[in-house]
mmCIF file with all atom_site columns, C-alpha atoms in Angstrom:
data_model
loop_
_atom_site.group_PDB
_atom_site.id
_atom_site.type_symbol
_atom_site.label_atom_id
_atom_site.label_alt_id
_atom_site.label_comp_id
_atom_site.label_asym_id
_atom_site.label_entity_id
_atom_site.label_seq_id
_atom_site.pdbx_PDB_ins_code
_atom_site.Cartn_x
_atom_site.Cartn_y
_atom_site.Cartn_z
_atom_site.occupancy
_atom_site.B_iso_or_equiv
_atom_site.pdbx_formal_charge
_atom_site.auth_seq_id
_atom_site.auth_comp_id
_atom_site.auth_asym_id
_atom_site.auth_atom_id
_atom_site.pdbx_PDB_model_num
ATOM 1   C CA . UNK A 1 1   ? -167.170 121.716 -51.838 1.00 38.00 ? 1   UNK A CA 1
ATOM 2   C CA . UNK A 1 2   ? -163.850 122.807 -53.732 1.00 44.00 ? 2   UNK A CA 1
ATOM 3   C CA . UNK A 1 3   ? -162.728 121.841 -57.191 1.00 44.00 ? 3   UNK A CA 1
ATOM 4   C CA . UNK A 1 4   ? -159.113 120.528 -58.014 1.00 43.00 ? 4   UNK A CA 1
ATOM 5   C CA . UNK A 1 5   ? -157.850 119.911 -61.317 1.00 41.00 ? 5   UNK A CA 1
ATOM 6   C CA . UNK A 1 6   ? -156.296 116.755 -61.661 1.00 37.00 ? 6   UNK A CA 1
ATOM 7   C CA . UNK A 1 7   ? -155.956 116.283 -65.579 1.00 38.00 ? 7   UNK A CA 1
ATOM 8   C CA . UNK A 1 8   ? -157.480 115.833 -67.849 1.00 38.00 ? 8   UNK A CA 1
ATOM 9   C CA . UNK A 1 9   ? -160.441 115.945 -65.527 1.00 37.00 ? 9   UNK A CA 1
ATOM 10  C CA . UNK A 1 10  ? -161.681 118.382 -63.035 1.00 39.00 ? 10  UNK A CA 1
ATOM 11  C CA . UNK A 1 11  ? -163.044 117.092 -59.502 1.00 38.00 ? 11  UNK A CA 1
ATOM 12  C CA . UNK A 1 12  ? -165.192 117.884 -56.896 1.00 40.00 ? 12  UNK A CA 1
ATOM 13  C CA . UNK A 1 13  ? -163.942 117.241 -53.388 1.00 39.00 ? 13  UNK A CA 1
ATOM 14  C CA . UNK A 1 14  ? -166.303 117.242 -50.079 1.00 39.00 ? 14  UNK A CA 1
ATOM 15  C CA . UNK A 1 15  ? -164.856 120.793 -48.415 1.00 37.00 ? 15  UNK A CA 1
ATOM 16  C CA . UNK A 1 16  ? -164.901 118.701 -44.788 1.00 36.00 ? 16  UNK A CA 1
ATOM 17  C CA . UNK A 1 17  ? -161.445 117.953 -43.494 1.00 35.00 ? 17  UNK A CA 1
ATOM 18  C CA . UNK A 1 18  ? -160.933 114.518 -43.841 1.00 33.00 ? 18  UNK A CA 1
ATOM 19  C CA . UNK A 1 19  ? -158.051 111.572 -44.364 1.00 37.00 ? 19  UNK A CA 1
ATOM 20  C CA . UNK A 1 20  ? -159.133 110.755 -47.175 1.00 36.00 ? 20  UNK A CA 1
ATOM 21  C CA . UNK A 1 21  ? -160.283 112.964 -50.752 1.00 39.00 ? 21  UNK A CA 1
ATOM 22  C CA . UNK A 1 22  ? -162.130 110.171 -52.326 1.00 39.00 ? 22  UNK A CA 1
ATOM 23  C CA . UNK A 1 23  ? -164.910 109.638 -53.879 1.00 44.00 ? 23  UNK A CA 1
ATOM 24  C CA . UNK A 1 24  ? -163.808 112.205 -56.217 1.00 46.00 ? 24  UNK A CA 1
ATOM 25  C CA . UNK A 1 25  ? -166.726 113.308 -58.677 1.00 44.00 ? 25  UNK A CA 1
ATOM 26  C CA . UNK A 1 26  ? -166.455 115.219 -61.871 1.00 46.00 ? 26  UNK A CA 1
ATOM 27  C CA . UNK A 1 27  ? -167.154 118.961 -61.764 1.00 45.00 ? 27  UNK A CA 1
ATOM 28  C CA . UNK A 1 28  ? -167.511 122.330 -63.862 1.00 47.00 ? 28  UNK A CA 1
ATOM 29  C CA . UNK A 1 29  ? -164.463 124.124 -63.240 1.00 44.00 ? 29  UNK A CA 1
ATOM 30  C CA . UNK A 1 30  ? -164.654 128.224 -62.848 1.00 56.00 ? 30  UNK A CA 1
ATOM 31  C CA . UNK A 1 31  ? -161.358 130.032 -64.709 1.00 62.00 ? 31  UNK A CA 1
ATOM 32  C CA . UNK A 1 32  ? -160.573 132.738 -62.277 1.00 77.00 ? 32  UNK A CA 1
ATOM 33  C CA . UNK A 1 33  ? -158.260 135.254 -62.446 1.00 92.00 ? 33  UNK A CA 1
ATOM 34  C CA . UNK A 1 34  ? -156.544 137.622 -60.112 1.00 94.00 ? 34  UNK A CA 1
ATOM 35  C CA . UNK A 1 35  ? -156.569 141.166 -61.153 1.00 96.00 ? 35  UNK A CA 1
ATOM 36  C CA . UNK A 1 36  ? -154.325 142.879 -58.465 1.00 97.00 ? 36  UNK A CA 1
ATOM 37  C CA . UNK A 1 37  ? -153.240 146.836 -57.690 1.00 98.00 ? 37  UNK A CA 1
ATOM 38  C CA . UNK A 1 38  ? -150.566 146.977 -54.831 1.00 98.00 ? 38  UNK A CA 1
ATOM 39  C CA . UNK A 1 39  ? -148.870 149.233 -52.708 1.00 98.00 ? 39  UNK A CA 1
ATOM 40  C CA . UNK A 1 40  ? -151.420 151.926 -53.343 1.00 98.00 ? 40  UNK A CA 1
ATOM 41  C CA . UNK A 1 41  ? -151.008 154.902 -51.047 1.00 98.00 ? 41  UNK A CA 1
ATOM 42  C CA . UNK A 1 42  ? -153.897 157.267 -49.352 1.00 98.00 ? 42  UNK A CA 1
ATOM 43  C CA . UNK A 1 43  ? -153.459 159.602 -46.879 1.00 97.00 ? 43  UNK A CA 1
ATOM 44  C CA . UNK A 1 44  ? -156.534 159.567 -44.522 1.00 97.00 ? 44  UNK A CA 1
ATOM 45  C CA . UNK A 1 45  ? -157.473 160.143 -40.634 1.00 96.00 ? 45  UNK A CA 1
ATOM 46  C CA . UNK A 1 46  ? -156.992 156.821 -39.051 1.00 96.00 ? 46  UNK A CA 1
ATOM 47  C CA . UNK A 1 47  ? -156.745 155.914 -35.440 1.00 94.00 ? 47  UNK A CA 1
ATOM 48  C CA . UNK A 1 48  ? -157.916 155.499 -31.728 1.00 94.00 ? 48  UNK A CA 1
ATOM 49  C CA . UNK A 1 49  ? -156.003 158.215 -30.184 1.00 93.00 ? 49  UNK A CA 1
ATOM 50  C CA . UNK A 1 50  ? -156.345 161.884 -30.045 1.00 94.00 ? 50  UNK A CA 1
ATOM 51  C CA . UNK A 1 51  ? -152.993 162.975 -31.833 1.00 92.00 ? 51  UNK A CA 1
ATOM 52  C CA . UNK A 1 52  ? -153.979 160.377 -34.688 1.00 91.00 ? 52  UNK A CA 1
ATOM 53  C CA . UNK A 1 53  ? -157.405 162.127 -34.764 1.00 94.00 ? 53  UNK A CA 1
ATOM 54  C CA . UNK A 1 54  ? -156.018 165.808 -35.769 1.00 94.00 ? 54  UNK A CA 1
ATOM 55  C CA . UNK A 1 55  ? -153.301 165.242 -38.649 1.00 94.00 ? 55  UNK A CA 1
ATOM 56  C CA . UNK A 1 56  ? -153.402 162.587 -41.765 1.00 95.00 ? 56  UNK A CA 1
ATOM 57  C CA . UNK A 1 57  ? -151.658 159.131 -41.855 1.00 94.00 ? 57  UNK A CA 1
ATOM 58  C CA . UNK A 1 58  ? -150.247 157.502 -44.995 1.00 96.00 ? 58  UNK A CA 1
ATOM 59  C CA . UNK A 1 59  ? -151.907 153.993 -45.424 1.00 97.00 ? 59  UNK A CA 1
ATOM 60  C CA . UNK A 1 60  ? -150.540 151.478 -47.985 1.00 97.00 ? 60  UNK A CA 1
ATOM 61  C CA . UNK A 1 61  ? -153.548 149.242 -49.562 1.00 98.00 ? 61  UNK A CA 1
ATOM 62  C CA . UNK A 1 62  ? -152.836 146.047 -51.939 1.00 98.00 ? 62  UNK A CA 1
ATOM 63  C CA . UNK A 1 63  ? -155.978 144.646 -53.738 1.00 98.00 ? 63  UNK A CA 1
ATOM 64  C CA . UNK A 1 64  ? -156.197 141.216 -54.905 1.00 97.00 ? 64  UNK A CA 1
ATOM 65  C CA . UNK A 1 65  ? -159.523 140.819 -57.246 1.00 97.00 ? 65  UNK A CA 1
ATOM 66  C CA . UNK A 1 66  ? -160.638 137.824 -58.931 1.00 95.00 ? 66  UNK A CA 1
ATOM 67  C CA . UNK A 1 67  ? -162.239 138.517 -62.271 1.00 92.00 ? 67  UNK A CA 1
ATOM 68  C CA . UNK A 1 68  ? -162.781 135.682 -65.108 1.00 92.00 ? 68  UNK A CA 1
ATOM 69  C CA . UNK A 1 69  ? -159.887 138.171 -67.716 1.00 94.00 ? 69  UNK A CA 1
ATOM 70  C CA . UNK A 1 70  ? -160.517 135.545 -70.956 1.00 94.00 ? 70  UNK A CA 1
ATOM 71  C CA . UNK A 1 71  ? -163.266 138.101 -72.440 1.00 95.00 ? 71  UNK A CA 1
ATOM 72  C CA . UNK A 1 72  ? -161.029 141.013 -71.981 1.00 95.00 ? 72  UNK A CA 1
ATOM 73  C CA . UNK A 1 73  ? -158.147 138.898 -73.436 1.00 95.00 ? 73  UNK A CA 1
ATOM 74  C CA . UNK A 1 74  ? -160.354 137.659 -76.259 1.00 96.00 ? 74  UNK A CA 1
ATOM 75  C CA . UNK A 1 75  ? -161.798 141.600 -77.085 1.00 97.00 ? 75  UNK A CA 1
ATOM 76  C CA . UNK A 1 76  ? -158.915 143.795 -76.109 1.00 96.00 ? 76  UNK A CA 1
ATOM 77  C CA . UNK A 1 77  ? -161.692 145.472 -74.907 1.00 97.00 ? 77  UNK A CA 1
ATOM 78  C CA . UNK A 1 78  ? -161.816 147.530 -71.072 1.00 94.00 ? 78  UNK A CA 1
ATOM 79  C CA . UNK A 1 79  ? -165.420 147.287 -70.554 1.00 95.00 ? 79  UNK A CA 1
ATOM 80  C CA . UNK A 1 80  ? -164.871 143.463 -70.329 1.00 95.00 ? 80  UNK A CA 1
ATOM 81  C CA . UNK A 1 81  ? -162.574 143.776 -68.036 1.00 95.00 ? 81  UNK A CA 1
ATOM 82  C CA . UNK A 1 82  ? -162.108 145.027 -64.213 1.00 96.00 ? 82  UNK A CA 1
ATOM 83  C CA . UNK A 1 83  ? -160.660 148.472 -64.478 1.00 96.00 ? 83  UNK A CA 1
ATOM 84  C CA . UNK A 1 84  ? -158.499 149.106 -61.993 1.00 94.00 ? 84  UNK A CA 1
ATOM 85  C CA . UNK A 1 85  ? -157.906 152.693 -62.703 1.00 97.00 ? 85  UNK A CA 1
ATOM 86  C CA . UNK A 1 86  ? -161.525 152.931 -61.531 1.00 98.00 ? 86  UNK A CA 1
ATOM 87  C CA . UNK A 1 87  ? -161.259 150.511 -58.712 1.00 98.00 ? 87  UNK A CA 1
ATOM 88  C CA . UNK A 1 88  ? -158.521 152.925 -57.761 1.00 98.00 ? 88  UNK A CA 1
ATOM 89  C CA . UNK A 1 89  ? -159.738 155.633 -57.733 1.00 98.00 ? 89  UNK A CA 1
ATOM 90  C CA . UNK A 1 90  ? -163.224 154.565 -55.960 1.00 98.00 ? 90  UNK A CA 1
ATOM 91  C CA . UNK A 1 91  ? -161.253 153.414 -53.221 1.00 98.00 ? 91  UNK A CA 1
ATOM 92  C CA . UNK A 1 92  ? -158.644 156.507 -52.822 1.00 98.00 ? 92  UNK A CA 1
ATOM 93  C CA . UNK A 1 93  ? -161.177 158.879 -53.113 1.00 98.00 ? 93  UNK A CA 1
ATOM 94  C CA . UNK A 1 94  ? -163.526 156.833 -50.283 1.00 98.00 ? 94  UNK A CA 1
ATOM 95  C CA . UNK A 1 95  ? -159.733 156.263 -47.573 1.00 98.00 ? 95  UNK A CA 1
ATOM 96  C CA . UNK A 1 96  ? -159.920 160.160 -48.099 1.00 98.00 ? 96  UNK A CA 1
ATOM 97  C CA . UNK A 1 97  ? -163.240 161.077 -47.119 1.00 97.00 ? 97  UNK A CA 1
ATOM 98  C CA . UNK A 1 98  ? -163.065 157.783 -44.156 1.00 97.00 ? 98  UNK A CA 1
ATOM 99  C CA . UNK A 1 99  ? -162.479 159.127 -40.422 1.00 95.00 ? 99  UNK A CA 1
ATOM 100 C CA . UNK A 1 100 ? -162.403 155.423 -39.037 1.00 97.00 ? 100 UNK A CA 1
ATOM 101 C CA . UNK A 1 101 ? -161.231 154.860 -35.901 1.00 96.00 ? 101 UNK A CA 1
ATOM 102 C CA . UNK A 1 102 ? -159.844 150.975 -36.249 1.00 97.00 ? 102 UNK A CA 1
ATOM 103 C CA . UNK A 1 103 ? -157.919 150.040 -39.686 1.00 96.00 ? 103 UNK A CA 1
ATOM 104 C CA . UNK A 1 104 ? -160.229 146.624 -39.347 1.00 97.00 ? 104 UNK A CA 1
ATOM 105 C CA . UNK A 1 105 ? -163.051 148.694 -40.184 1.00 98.00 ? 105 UNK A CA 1
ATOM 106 C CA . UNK A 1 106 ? -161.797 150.917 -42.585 1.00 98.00 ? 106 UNK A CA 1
ATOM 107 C CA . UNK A 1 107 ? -160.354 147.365 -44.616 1.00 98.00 ? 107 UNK A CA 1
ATOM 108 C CA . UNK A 1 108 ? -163.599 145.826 -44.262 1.00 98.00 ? 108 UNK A CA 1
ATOM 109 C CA . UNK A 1 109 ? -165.260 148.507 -45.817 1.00 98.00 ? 109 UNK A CA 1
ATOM 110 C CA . UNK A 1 110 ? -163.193 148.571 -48.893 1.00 98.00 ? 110 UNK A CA 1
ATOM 111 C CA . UNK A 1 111 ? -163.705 145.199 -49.508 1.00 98.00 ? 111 UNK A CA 1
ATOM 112 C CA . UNK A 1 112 ? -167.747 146.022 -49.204 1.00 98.00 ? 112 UNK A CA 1
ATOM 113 C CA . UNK A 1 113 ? -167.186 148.858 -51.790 1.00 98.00 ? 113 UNK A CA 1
ATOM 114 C CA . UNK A 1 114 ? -165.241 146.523 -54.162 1.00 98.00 ? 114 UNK A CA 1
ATOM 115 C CA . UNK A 1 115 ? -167.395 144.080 -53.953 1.00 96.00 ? 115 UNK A CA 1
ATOM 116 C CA . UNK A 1 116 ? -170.716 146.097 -53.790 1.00 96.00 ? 116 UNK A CA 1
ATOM 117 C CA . UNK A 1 117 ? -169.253 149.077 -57.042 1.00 97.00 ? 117 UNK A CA 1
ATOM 118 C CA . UNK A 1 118 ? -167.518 146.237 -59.072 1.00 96.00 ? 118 UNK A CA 1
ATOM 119 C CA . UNK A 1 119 ? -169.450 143.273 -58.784 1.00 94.00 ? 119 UNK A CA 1
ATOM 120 C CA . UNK A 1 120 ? -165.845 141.474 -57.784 1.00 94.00 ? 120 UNK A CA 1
ATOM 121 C CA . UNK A 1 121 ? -166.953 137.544 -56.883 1.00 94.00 ? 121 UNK A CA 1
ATOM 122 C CA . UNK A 1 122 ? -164.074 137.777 -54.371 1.00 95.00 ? 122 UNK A CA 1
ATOM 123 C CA . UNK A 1 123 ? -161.611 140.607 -52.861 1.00 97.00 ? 123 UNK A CA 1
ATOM 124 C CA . UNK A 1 124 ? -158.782 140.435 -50.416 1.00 97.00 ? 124 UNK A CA 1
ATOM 125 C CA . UNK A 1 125 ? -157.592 143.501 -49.310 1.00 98.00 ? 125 UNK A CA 1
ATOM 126 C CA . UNK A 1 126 ? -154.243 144.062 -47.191 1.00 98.00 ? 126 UNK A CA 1
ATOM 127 C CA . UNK A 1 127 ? -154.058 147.440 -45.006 1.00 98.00 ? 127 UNK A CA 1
ATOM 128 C CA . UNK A 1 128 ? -150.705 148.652 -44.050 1.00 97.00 ? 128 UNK A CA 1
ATOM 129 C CA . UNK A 1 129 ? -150.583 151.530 -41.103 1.00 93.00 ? 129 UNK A CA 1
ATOM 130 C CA . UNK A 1 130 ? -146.493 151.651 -41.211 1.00 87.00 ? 130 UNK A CA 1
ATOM 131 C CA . UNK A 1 131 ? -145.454 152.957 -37.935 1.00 77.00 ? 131 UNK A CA 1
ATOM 132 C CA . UNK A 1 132 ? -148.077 152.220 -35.794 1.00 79.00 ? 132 UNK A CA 1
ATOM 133 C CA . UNK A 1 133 ? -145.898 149.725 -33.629 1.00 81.00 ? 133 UNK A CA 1
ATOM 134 C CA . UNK A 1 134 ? -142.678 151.034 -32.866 1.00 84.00 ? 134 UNK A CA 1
ATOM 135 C CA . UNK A 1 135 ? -140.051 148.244 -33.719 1.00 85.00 ? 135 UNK A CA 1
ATOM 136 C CA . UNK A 1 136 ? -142.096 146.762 -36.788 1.00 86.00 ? 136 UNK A CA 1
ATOM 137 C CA . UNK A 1 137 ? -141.984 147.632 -40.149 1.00 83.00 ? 137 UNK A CA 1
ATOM 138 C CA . UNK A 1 138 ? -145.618 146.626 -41.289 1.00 87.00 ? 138 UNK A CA 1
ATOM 139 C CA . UNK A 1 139 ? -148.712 146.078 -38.649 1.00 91.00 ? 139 UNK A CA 1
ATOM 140 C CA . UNK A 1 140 ? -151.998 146.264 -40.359 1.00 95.00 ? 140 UNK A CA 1
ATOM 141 C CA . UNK A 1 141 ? -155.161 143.427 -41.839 1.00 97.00 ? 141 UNK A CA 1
ATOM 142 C CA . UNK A 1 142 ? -155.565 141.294 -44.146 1.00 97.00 ? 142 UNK A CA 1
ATOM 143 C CA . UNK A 1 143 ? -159.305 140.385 -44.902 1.00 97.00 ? 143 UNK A CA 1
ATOM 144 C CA . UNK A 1 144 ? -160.659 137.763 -47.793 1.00 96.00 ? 144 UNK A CA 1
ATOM 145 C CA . UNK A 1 145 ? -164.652 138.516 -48.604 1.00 96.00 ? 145 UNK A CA 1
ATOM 146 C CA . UNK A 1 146 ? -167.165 136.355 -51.129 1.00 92.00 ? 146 UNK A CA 1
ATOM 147 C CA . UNK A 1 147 ? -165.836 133.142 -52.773 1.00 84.00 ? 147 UNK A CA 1
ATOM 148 C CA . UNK A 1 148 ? -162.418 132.704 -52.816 1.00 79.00 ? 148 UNK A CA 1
ATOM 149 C CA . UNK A 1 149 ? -161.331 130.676 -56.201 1.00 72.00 ? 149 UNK A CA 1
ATOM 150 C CA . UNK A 1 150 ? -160.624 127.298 -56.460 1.00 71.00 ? 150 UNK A CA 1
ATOM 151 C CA . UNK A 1 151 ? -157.057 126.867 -56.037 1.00 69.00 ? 151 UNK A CA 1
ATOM 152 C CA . UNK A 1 152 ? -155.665 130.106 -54.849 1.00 68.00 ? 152 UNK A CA 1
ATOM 153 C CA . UNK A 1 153 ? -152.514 129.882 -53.163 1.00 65.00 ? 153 UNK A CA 1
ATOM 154 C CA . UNK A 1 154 ? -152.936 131.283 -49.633 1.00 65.00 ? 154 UNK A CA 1
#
């Protein structure tokens, strides 16, 4: 099921397509926030073919995290937050270490480790591998992993 917000009341819609949205029920609604950290760049080994295997590639890597932020807001506090100095580094330091062949792996398992490390109720990550097509400026994956919030825009 997915909640709308329709005020002053929240509602809680059957999550089957259908014509019609009604009956509409009252729900709980779940703040959710995004915490984001784009256009972070790693240089890593990633690829299928030999010449890819022997010399680093630069990979760009945008996070999109939803975290609840109202504690943080209400403390001022980091530790009630999602720091993404540490979510950075975590996932730098793992792109490093990764010899991956496919960029579908390597992007599904940084959304494990965000998830998994950070206790993130949903992740989507975005992999860029600039230069892998000739003729296009950005080829890469976008993946979306756990719950994704209620009203996200795609």
């Amino acid at each position: 099921t997915l909640c709308f917000l329709y005020p002053p009341f929240f509602y809680l819609v059957p999550s089957v397509l259908s014509p019609c949205i009604s009956p509409l029920v009252p729900c709980t609604f779940v703040f959710m926030d995004i915490i984001y950290l784009h256009d972070l760049k790693v240089d890593c080994i990633i690829g299928i073919w030999e010449w890819e295997r022997r010399t680093t590639q630069t990979l760009t890597i945008h996070l999109d995290m939803a975290m609840d932020v109202r504690r943080a807001a209400a403390s001022d506090d980091i530790h009630d937050t999602l720091n993404y100095k540490a979510v950075a580094k975590s996932v730098t330091g793992f792109v490093r270490a990764s010899k991956f062949q496919l960029v579908e792996t390597l992007t599904e398992k940084i959304a494990e480790l965000i998830v998994n490390e950070f206790q993130v109720p949903w992740v989507r990550v975005k992999l860029n591998k600039k230069g892998a097509v000739r003729g296009a400026t950005d080829v890469g994956v976008i993946i979306e992993r756990g719950a994704r919030p209620p009203g996200l825009p795609v």
